[in-house]
CSV table of C-alpha atoms (C1' of nucleotides) in Angstrom, one decimal:
chain,number,residue,atom,x,y,z
V,1,MET,CA,83.7,-212.7,25.0
V,2,PRO,CA,87.0,-212.9,26.5
V,3,GLU,CA,89.9,-214.9,25.2
V,4,LEU,CA,93.5,-214.6,26.4
V,5,PRO,CA,94.2,-211.0,25.2
V,6,GLU,CA,91.0,-209.7,26.7
V,7,VAL,CA,91.6,-211.5,30.0
V,8,GLU,CA,95.1,-210.2,30.1
V,9,SER,CA,93.9,-206.7,29.4
V,10,VAL,CA,91.6,-206.9,32.3
V,11,ARG,CA,94.4,-208.2,34.5
V,12,LEU,CA,96.7,-205.4,33.5
V,13,SER,CA,94.1,-202.7,34.0
V,14,LEU,CA,93.2,-204.1,37.4
V,15,LEU,CA,96.8,-204.0,38.6
V,16,PRO,CA,97.0,-200.3,39.5
V,17,HIS,CA,93.8,-200.6,41.6
V,18,LEU,CA,93.8,-203.9,43.4
V,19,PRO,CA,96.9,-205.2,45.1
V,20,GLY,CA,97.1,-204.1,48.7
V,21,GLN,CA,93.3,-203.4,49.0
V,22,VAL,CA,91.2,-205.0,51.7
V,23,VAL,CA,87.7,-206.3,51.2
V,24,ALA,CA,85.3,-204.4,53.3
V,25,SER,CA,82.0,-205.9,52.2
V,26,VAL,CA,80.7,-208.4,49.7
V,27,GLU,CA,77.5,-208.5,47.8
V,28,VAL,CA,76.5,-211.6,45.8
V,29,ARG,CA,73.2,-210.8,44.1
V,30,HIS,CA,72.9,-213.7,41.7
V,31,PRO,CA,74.1,-216.8,43.5
V,32,ARG,CA,74.2,-220.5,42.5
V,33,VAL,CA,75.5,-220.7,39.0
V,34,LEU,CA,78.2,-218.1,39.5
V,35,VAL,CA,79.9,-218.6,42.7
V,36,TYR,CA,81.5,-221.4,44.6
V,37,PRO,CA,81.2,-222.0,47.5
V,38,GLN,CA,77.6,-220.9,48.2
V,39,PRO,CA,77.2,-217.1,48.8
V,40,GLU,CA,77.1,-217.2,52.6
V,41,ALA,CA,80.5,-219.0,52.9
V,42,PHE,CA,81.8,-217.0,49.9
V,43,GLU,CA,81.1,-213.7,51.5
V,44,ARG,CA,82.3,-214.8,54.9
V,45,GLN,CA,85.6,-216.0,53.6
V,46,LEU,CA,86.3,-212.9,51.5
V,47,LEU,CA,85.6,-210.4,54.2
V,48,GLY,CA,88.7,-208.8,55.5
V,49,GLU,CA,90.9,-210.5,52.9
V,50,ARG,CA,93.7,-208.5,51.2
V,51,PHE,CA,94.5,-208.7,47.5
V,52,GLU,CA,98.1,-209.6,46.8
V,53,GLN,CA,99.2,-210.9,43.4
V,54,LEU,CA,97.1,-211.0,40.3
V,55,GLU,CA,97.9,-213.7,37.8
V,56,ARG,CA,96.4,-215.3,34.8
V,57,ARG,CA,96.5,-218.7,33.1
V,58,GLY,CA,94.7,-219.0,29.8
V,59,LYS,CA,91.3,-217.4,30.3
V,60,LEU,CA,91.4,-217.7,34.0
V,61,LEU,CA,92.1,-214.8,36.3
V,62,ILE,CA,93.9,-215.8,39.5
V,63,PHE,CA,93.6,-213.5,42.5
V,64,ARG,CA,96.0,-214.3,45.2
V,65,LEU,CA,94.7,-213.2,48.6
V,66,GLN,CA,96.4,-213.7,52.0
V,67,ARG,CA,94.5,-216.9,52.9
V,68,HIS,CA,92.6,-217.7,49.7
V,69,VAL,CA,92.9,-218.0,46.0
V,70,LEU,CA,90.0,-216.6,43.9
V,71,MET,CA,89.7,-217.8,40.3
V,72,VAL,CA,87.5,-216.0,37.9
V,73,HIS,CA,86.4,-217.1,34.5
V,74,LEU,CA,84.5,-214.4,32.5
V,75,GLY,CA,82.5,-216.8,30.4
V,76,MET,CA,81.1,-215.0,27.3
V,77,THR,CA,79.9,-211.7,28.7
V,78,GLY,CA,81.7,-211.2,32.0
V,79,GLN,CA,82.9,-207.7,32.8
V,80,LEU,CA,85.1,-206.9,35.7
V,81,THR,CA,85.4,-203.2,36.4
V,82,CYS,CA,86.8,-200.9,39.1
V,83,ARG,CA,84.7,-198.2,40.6
V,84,HIS,CA,86.3,-195.1,42.1
V,85,PRO,CA,84.4,-193.2,44.8
V,86,ASN,CA,85.2,-189.8,43.2
V,87,ARG,CA,84.1,-190.6,39.7
V,88,ALA,CA,80.5,-190.3,38.4
V,89,ASP,CA,78.6,-193.5,37.6
V,90,ARG,CA,77.1,-193.8,34.1
V,91,PRO,CA,74.9,-196.7,32.9
V,92,PHE,CA,76.2,-198.9,30.1
V,93,GLN,CA,75.1,-197.7,26.8
V,94,ARG,CA,75.2,-199.3,23.4
V,95,HIS,CA,76.8,-197.4,20.6
V,96,PRO,CA,74.2,-197.2,17.8
V,97,VAL,CA,76.6,-198.1,15.0
V,98,THR,CA,79.2,-200.4,16.6
V,99,GLY,CA,76.9,-202.0,19.1
V,100,LEU,CA,79.7,-201.7,21.7
V,101,GLN,CA,78.7,-201.3,25.3
V,102,ARG,CA,80.6,-198.4,26.9
V,103,THR,CA,80.9,-196.7,30.2
V,104,LEU,CA,83.8,-195.6,32.3
V,105,GLN,CA,82.2,-196.9,35.5
V,106,HIS,CA,78.7,-198.1,36.1
V,107,PRO,CA,76.2,-198.3,38.9
V,108,VAL,CA,74.9,-201.7,40.0
V,109,ASP,CA,72.3,-202.8,37.5
V,110,ALA,CA,70.3,-205.9,36.9
V,111,HIS,CA,73.3,-207.7,35.4
V,112,THR,CA,75.8,-206.8,38.1
V,113,HIS,CA,75.9,-210.0,40.1
V,114,ILE,CA,78.9,-209.5,42.4
V,115,SER,CA,80.4,-206.4,44.1
V,116,LEU,CA,83.4,-206.3,46.3
V,117,TRP,CA,83.6,-203.1,48.2
V,118,LEU,CA,87.1,-202.2,49.3
V,119,GLU,CA,88.3,-200.3,52.4
V,120,ASN,CA,89.5,-197.3,50.3
V,121,GLY,CA,85.9,-196.7,49.1
V,122,SER,CA,86.5,-198.2,45.6
V,123,ALA,CA,84.7,-201.3,44.4
V,124,LEU,CA,85.2,-204.2,42.1
V,125,HIS,CA,82.0,-204.9,40.1
V,126,TYR,CA,81.2,-208.1,38.2
V,127,ARG,CA,78.6,-207.8,35.5
V,128,ASP,CA,77.7,-210.7,33.3
V,129,ILE,CA,74.6,-210.6,31.1
V,130,ARG,CA,74.6,-214.3,30.1
V,131,LYS,CA,75.9,-215.6,33.5
V,132,PHE,CA,78.3,-218.1,32.0
V,133,GLY,CA,81.1,-216.8,34.1
V,134,LYS,CA,82.4,-218.6,37.2
V,135,TRP,CA,83.9,-217.3,40.5
V,136,ARG,CA,85.6,-219.9,42.6
V,137,LEU,CA,87.1,-219.2,46.0
V,138,TYR,CA,89.5,-221.7,47.6
V,139,ARG,CA,91.4,-221.7,50.8
V,140,LEU,CA,95.1,-221.7,50.1
V,141,GLU,CA,95.6,-225.1,51.5
V,142,GLU,CA,92.9,-226.7,49.4
V,143,SER,CA,94.4,-228.7,46.5
V,144,ALA,CA,91.4,-228.1,44.2
V,145,TRP,CA,92.6,-224.8,42.8
V,146,GLN,CA,95.9,-226.3,41.7
V,147,GLU,CA,94.1,-229.2,40.2
V,148,GLN,CA,92.1,-226.7,38.1
V,149,LEU,CA,95.3,-225.2,36.8
V,150,GLN,CA,96.8,-228.5,36.1
V,151,ARG,CA,93.9,-229.3,33.8
V,152,LEU,CA,95.0,-226.4,31.5
V,153,GLY,CA,97.6,-226.7,28.8
V,154,GLU,CA,100.4,-224.4,28.2
V,155,ASP,CA,99.7,-220.7,27.9
V,156,PRO,CA,100.9,-219.5,24.5
V,157,LEU,CA,102.2,-216.2,25.9
V,158,SER,CA,104.3,-217.9,28.6
V,159,ALA,CA,108.0,-218.4,28.1
V,160,SER,CA,107.5,-222.1,28.1
V,161,TRP,CA,105.3,-222.2,25.0
V,162,ASP,CA,107.0,-224.9,23.1
V,163,ASP,CA,106.6,-225.6,19.3
V,164,GLU,CA,107.6,-229.2,19.7
V,165,LEU,CA,105.1,-230.0,22.4
V,166,PHE,CA,102.3,-228.3,20.4
V,167,ILE,CA,103.3,-230.1,17.2
V,168,ARG,CA,103.3,-233.4,19.0
V,169,GLN,CA,99.9,-232.9,20.6
V,170,VAL,CA,98.4,-231.9,17.3
V,171,ARG,CA,99.9,-234.7,15.3
V,172,GLN,CA,98.6,-237.4,17.7
V,173,SER,CA,95.0,-236.2,17.2
V,174,GLN,CA,92.7,-236.9,14.3
V,175,ARG,CA,90.4,-234.1,15.2
V,176,PRO,CA,90.0,-231.0,13.0
V,177,ILE,CA,92.7,-228.5,13.8
V,178,LYS,CA,90.1,-225.9,14.8
V,179,ALA,CA,88.8,-228.3,17.6
V,180,ILE,CA,92.4,-228.9,18.8
V,181,LEU,CA,93.0,-225.1,19.0
V,182,LEU,CA,89.9,-224.6,21.1
V,183,ASP,CA,90.9,-227.4,23.5
V,184,GLN,CA,92.2,-225.6,26.6
V,185,LYS,CA,94.4,-228.6,27.4
V,186,VAL,CA,96.5,-227.8,24.3
V,187,ALA,CA,96.6,-224.0,24.1
V,188,SER,CA,95.0,-222.4,27.0
V,189,GLY,CA,93.5,-219.0,26.3
V,190,VAL,CA,92.7,-219.5,22.6
V,191,GLY,CA,89.1,-219.1,21.7
V,192,ASN,CA,87.1,-218.8,18.5
V,193,ILE,CA,88.4,-215.4,17.3
V,194,TYR,CA,92.1,-216.1,17.7
V,195,ALA,CA,91.8,-219.7,16.5
V,196,ASP,CA,90.4,-218.4,13.2
V,197,GLU,CA,93.1,-215.7,13.0
V,198,ALA,CA,96.0,-218.0,13.7
V,199,LEU,CA,94.7,-220.5,11.1
V,200,PHE,CA,94.5,-217.8,8.5
V,201,LEU,CA,98.1,-216.6,9.2
V,202,ALA,CA,99.4,-220.2,9.1
V,203,GLY,CA,97.4,-220.9,5.9
V,204,ILE,CA,95.6,-223.9,7.3
V,205,ARG,CA,91.9,-224.6,6.8
V,206,PRO,CA,90.0,-225.2,10.0
V,207,GLN,CA,88.7,-228.6,8.9
V,208,ALA,CA,92.2,-230.1,8.4
V,209,ARG,CA,92.9,-233.1,10.6
V,210,GLY,CA,95.7,-232.8,13.1
V,211,HIS,CA,97.6,-235.9,12.2
V,212,ARG,CA,97.7,-235.1,8.6
V,213,LEU,CA,99.4,-231.7,9.0
V,214,SER,CA,103.1,-231.5,8.2
V,215,ARG,CA,105.6,-230.4,10.8
V,216,ALA,CA,106.5,-227.3,8.8
V,217,ARG,CA,102.9,-226.1,8.7
V,218,LEU,CA,102.4,-226.8,12.4
V,219,GLN,CA,105.5,-224.9,13.2
V,220,ARG,CA,104.0,-221.9,11.4
V,221,LEU,CA,100.8,-222.4,13.3
V,222,SER,CA,102.6,-222.7,16.6
V,223,GLN,CA,104.2,-219.3,16.0
V,224,ALA,CA,101.0,-217.7,14.6
V,225,ILE,CA,99.2,-218.4,17.9
V,226,PRO,CA,101.3,-216.2,20.2
V,227,GLN,CA,101.5,-213.7,17.3
V,228,VAL,CA,97.8,-213.1,17.0
V,229,LEU,CA,97.4,-213.1,20.8
V,230,ARG,CA,100.1,-210.5,21.2
V,231,GLN,CA,98.6,-208.3,18.6
V,232,GLY,CA,95.2,-208.6,20.3
V,233,LEU,CA,96.8,-207.6,23.6
V,234,ALA,CA,98.7,-204.7,22.0
V,235,ASN,CA,95.3,-203.4,20.7
V,236,GLY,CA,93.7,-203.8,24.1
V,237,GLY,CA,91.6,-206.9,23.1
V,238,THR,CA,88.8,-207.5,20.7
V,239,SER,CA,85.4,-205.9,21.5
V,240,PHE,CA,82.3,-206.9,19.6
V,241,SER,CA,79.7,-205.9,22.1
V,242,ASP,CA,80.4,-206.6,25.7
V,243,TYR,CA,84.1,-206.7,26.3
V,244,VAL,CA,85.7,-203.9,28.3
V,245,ASN,CA,88.7,-203.7,30.5
V,246,ALA,CA,88.7,-202.8,34.3
V,247,ASP,CA,88.4,-199.1,33.4
V,248,GLY,CA,85.4,-199.7,31.2
V,249,GLN,CA,87.3,-199.2,27.9
V,250,ALA,CA,86.6,-201.3,24.8
V,251,GLY,CA,89.5,-202.8,22.8
V,252,GLN,CA,90.5,-202.0,19.2
V,253,ASN,CA,91.5,-205.3,17.8
V,254,GLN,CA,88.2,-205.9,16.0
V,255,GLU,CA,89.5,-203.4,13.5
V,256,LYS,CA,92.6,-205.5,12.8
V,257,LEU,CA,91.2,-209.0,12.2
V,258,TRP,CA,91.9,-210.9,9.0
V,259,VAL,CA,88.9,-213.2,9.0
V,260,TYR,CA,86.9,-213.5,12.3
V,261,GLY,CA,83.5,-211.9,11.8
V,262,ARG,CA,84.2,-211.1,8.2
V,263,TYR,CA,82.2,-213.9,6.5
V,264,GLY,CA,81.0,-212.9,3.0
V,265,GLN,CA,83.5,-210.1,2.8
V,266,ALA,CA,86.7,-209.9,0.7
V,267,CYS,CA,89.8,-211.6,2.0
V,268,LEU,CA,92.3,-208.9,2.9
V,269,ARG,CA,95.1,-210.9,1.1
V,270,CYS,CA,93.6,-212.3,-2.0
V,271,GLN,CA,90.2,-210.5,-2.4
V,272,GLY,CA,88.3,-213.8,-2.6
V,273,VAL,CA,85.1,-214.1,-0.6
V,274,LEU,CA,85.5,-215.4,2.9
V,275,GLU,CA,83.6,-218.6,3.7
V,276,LYS,CA,81.8,-219.8,6.8
V,277,ALA,CA,81.9,-223.3,8.1
V,278,VAL,CA,80.8,-225.0,11.3
V,279,VAL,CA,83.7,-226.9,12.8
V,280,ALA,CA,83.7,-228.3,16.4
V,281,GLN,CA,80.2,-226.8,16.8
V,282,ARG,CA,81.6,-223.3,16.3
V,283,THR,CA,81.4,-220.9,13.4
V,284,SER,CA,84.7,-220.6,11.6
V,285,THR,CA,85.5,-218.0,8.9
V,286,TRP,CA,88.2,-218.8,6.5
V,287,CYS,CA,89.6,-218.2,3.0
V,288,ARG,CA,89.5,-221.1,0.6
V,289,HIS,CA,92.3,-219.7,-1.4
V,290,CYS,CA,94.7,-218.7,1.4
V,291,GLN,CA,94.0,-221.7,3.6
V,292,ARG,CA,94.6,-225.2,2.4
D,1,DA,C1',89.1,-241.2,21.9
D,2,DC,C1',86.0,-238.7,19.4
D,3,DC,C1',81.6,-236.7,17.8
D,4,DT,C1',77.0,-234.5,18.3
D,5,DC,C1',73.6,-232.4,20.9
D,6,DG,C1',71.7,-229.9,24.4
D,7,DA,C1',72.1,-227.2,28.5
D,8,DC,C1',73.3,-223.1,30.7
D,9,DC,C1',71.5,-217.5,29.9
D,10,DT,C1',70.3,-212.9,27.8
D,11,DG,C1',69.8,-209.7,24.2
D,12,DG,C1',70.4,-207.9,19.4
D,13,DG,C1',69.3,-208.2,14.6
D,14,DC,C1',66.6,-209.8,11.0
D,15,DG,C1',62.6,-211.2,8.2
D,16,DC,C1',57.8,-211.3,8.0
W,1,DT,C1',55.2,-202.7,16.7
W,2,DG,C1',55.6,-207.4,17.5
W,3,DC,C1',56.8,-212.2,17.2
W,4,DG,C1',59.7,-216.0,16.1
W,5,DC,C1',64.0,-217.4,14.8
W,6,DC,C1',69.1,-217.3,14.6
W,7,DC,C1',73.2,-215.8,16.4
W,8,DA,C1',77.0,-214.6,19.9
W,9,DG,C1',84.6,-214.0,22.6
W,10,DG,C1',82.7,-220.5,26.6
W,11,DT,C1',82.3,-224.9,28.8
W,12,DC,C1',80.3,-229.2,30.6
W,13,DG,C1',78.0,-233.6,30.6
W,14,DA,C1',75.2,-237.2,28.4
W,15,DG,C1',74.9,-240.6,25.0
W,16,DG,C1',76.4,-242.8,20.7
DNA sequence: ACCTCGACCTGGGCGC
DNA sequence: TGCGCCCAGGTCGAGG
């Protein structure tokens, strides 16, 4: 599901609800895979903690608490939503045409693995159908959480996103450009959707090898990356089935995509048929005419 | 250093 | 209606 624009949309929609709130109780229903440390310690450490800042780096949400740092990765189908005590719960429902899951706020169901109940009566629910998400709680003084962040490359929406650094990293690799874009050490936050979109805008085919691309073309790509991410964010993220923000709302960006998910359809620029190729073990959609 | 594959999971859509 | 197969916004580790 969630790439940078979706994670950032979640962050922004959590901001009015979370900072200042204190954790009153913690329920971890689906242990192991999801949380670190083990549920007993996880619950004990979170109890009574107060949310302060909420940050993001790439696809990682970083909750700053008084004595801990909580890092959440939404995996493919993670949904982080706020529940208000005065609002009615409605189960998730699939839209018959779009397939989108929608609900303003939901009761705990079989896929709701973690709930944080807050002292003001609201709650933070984590729902994740495929359970690829990760919650990691660290004490502030642990170095492990900073090491996690150091393993991530530059965030394309940060002020320090640097064309020159990006171009250098790409040109010293022989991998296909699509694989380089998906590498979180190069551009943290880019995933399959926005990689395909950026490559289309820059006119580069996904199979092209990094070291063979000219500086001029990579300059275009380096600028296309923040461009597609900003557009995604402006549209509240891309929702195909599961993605919703903290208020349970789906995004609109799926209606604005040039290529992703449009295999077999007409290219919006040249009317040619969009092709599908597997690059770096991921499906890529691209236009043979517009991308060389 | 890079590739490919499989693993981790569940559910929707499709063809038969 | 049902079954089997393929696919999906991600990442990690093993083995070549």
